[in-house]
Short mmCIF file of C-alpha atoms in Angstrom, two decimals:
data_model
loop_
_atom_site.label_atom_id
_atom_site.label_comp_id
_atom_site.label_asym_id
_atom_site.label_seq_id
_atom_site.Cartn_x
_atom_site.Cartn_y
_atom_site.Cartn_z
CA UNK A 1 0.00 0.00 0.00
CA UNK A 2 2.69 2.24 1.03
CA UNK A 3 4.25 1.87 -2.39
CA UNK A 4 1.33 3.31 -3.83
CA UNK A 5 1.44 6.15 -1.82
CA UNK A 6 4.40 6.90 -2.68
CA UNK A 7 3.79 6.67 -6.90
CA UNK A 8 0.45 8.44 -6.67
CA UNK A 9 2.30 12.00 -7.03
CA UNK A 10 4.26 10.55 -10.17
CA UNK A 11 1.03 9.17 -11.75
CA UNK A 12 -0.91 12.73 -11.50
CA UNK A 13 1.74 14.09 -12.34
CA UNK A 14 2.25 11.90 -15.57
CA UNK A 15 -1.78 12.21 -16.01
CA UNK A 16 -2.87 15.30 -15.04
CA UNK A 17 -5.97 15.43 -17.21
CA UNK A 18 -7.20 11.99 -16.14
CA UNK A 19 -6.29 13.12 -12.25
CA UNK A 20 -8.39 16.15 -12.62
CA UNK A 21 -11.29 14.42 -14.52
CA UNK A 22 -11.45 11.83 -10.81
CA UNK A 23 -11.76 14.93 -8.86
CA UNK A 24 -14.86 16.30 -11.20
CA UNK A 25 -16.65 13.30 -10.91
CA UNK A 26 -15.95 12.97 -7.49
CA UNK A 27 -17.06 16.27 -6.72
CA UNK A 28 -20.37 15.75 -8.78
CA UNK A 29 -20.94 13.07 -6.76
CA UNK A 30 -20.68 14.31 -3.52
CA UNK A 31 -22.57 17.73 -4.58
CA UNK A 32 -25.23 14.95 -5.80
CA UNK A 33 -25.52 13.12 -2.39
CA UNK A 34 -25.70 16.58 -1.11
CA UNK A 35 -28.72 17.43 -2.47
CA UNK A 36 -29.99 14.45 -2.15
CA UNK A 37 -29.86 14.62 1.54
CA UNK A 38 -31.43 18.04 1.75
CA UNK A 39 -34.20 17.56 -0.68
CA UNK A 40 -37.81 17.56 1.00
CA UNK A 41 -39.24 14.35 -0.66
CA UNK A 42 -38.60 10.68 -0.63
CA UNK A 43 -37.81 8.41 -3.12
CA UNK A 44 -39.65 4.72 -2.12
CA UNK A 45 -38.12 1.38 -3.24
CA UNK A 46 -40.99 -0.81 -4.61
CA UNK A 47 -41.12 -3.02 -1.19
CA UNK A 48 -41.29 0.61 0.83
CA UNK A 49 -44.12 1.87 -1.63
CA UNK A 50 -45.41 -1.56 -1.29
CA UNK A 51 -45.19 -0.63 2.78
CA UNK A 52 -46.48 2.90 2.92
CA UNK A 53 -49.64 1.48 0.66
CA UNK A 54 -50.53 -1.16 3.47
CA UNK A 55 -49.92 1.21 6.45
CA UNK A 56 -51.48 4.86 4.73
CA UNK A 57 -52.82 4.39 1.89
CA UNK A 58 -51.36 7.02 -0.56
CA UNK A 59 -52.07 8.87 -3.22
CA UNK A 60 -50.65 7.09 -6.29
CA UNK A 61 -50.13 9.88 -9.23
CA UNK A 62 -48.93 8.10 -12.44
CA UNK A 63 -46.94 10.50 -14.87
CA UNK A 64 -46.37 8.33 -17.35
CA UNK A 65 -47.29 8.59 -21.50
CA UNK A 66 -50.90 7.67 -21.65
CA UNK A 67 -49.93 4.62 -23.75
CA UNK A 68 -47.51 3.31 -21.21
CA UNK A 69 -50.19 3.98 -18.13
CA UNK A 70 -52.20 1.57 -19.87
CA UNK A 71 -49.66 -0.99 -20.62
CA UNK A 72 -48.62 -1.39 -16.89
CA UNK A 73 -49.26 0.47 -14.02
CA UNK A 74 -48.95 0.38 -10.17
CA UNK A 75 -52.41 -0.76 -8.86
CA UNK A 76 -54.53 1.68 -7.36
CA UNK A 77 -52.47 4.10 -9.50
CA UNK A 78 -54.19 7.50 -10.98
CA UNK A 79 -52.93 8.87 -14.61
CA UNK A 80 -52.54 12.65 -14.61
CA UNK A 81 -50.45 13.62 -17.67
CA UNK A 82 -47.74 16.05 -16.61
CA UNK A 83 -48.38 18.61 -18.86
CA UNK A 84 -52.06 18.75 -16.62
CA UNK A 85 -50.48 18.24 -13.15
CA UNK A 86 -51.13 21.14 -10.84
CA UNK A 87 -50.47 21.13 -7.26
CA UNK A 88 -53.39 23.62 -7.07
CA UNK A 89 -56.65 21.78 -8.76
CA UNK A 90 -59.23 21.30 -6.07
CA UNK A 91 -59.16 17.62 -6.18
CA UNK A 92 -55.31 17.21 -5.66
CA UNK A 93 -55.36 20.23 -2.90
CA UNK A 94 -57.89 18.27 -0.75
CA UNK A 95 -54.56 15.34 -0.22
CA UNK A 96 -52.06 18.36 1.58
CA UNK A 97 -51.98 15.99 4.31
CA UNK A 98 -52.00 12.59 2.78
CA UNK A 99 -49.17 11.06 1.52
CA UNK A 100 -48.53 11.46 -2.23
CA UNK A 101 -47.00 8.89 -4.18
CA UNK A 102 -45.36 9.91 -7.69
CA UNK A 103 -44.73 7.62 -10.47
CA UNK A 104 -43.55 7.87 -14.01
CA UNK A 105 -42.35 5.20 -16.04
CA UNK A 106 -38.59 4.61 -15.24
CA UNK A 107 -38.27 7.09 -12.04
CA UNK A 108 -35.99 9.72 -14.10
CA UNK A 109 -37.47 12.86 -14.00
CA UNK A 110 -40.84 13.86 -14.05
CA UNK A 111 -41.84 12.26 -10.35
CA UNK A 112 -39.19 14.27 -9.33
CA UNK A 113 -40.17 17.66 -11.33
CA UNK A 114 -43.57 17.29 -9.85
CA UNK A 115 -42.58 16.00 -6.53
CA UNK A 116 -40.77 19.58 -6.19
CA UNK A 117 -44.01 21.52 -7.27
CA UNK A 118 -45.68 19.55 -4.63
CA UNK A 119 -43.65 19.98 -1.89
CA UNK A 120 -43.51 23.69 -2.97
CA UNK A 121 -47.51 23.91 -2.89
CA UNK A 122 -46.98 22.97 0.78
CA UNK A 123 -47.60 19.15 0.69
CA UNK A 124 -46.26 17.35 3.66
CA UNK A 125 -45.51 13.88 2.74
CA UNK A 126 -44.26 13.66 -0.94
CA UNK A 127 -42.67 10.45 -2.18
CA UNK A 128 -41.49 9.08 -5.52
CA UNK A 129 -40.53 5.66 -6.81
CA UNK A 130 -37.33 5.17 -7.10
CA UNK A 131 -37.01 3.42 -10.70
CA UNK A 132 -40.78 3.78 -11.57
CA UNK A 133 -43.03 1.31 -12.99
CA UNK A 134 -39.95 -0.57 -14.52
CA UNK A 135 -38.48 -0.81 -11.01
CA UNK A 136 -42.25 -2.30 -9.90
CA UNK A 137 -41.83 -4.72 -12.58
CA UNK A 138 -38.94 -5.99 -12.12
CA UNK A 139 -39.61 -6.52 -8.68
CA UNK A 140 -42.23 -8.91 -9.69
CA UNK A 141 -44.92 -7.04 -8.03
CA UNK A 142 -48.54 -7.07 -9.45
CA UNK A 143 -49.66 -4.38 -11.96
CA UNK A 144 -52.74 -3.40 -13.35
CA UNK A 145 -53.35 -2.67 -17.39
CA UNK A 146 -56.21 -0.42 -19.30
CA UNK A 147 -57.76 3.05 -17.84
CA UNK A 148 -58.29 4.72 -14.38
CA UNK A 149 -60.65 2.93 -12.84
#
């Protein structure tokens, strides 16, 4: 180990661009976990949604394409396209207090887009799945295809 140590200096040195590419990503990272950390919603695994739907009984918002909301879906799941989603409307306003559940299709970027707006309408317990409907999938939980009920 100590030997190394002791050629690490050499090596940036010899590689200075590759040395100071490490530090970028490393510092992405960490800013990343940062934020991460400070943020004012929770991402769910698909056995913790699974969890907070047998103890609460959330409010499941669907974000996915239409088309893809009625291939699979979480159970109990709601579609709301996001280009309608409003923290405001009088139906979603009424659930301040409940806990909200936000799904899209593979967990990488809308739940968390509206999960923001939610949290900055005042909503006190605002979730997301981690991974989306893939991640319930793949996880071999149940899913349900067609409309809203």
């Amino acid at each position: 180990m100590s030997d190394v140590l002791h050629k690490l200096p050499e090596f940036i040195g010899n590689h200075l661009a590759l040395a100071a590419l490490f530090l970028i990503l490393l510092l992405a990272i960490i800013v990343m976990e940062i934020l991460t950390l400070f943020r004012k919603y929770k991402e769910l695994t698909p056995a913790g949604l699974t969890l907070l739907i047998n103890r609460e009984g959330p409010l499941m918002v669907d974000l996915s394409a239409y088309a893809d909301y009625e291939k699979a879906h979480v159970p109990g799941s709601r579609h709301v396209a996001m280009s309608q989603f409003d923290p405001e409307h009088k139906d979603l306003a009424k659930a301040k207090d409940v806990p909200v559940v936000l799904i899209d299709k593979d967990g990488r970027g809308a739940s968390s887009k509206a999960a923001q707006r939610l949290v900055k309408a005042g909503f006190a317990k605002v979730y997301t799945l981690g991974g989306g409907v893939l991640a319930w999938q793949q996880a071999q939980l149940p899913v349900a295809k067609g409309k809203n009920p």
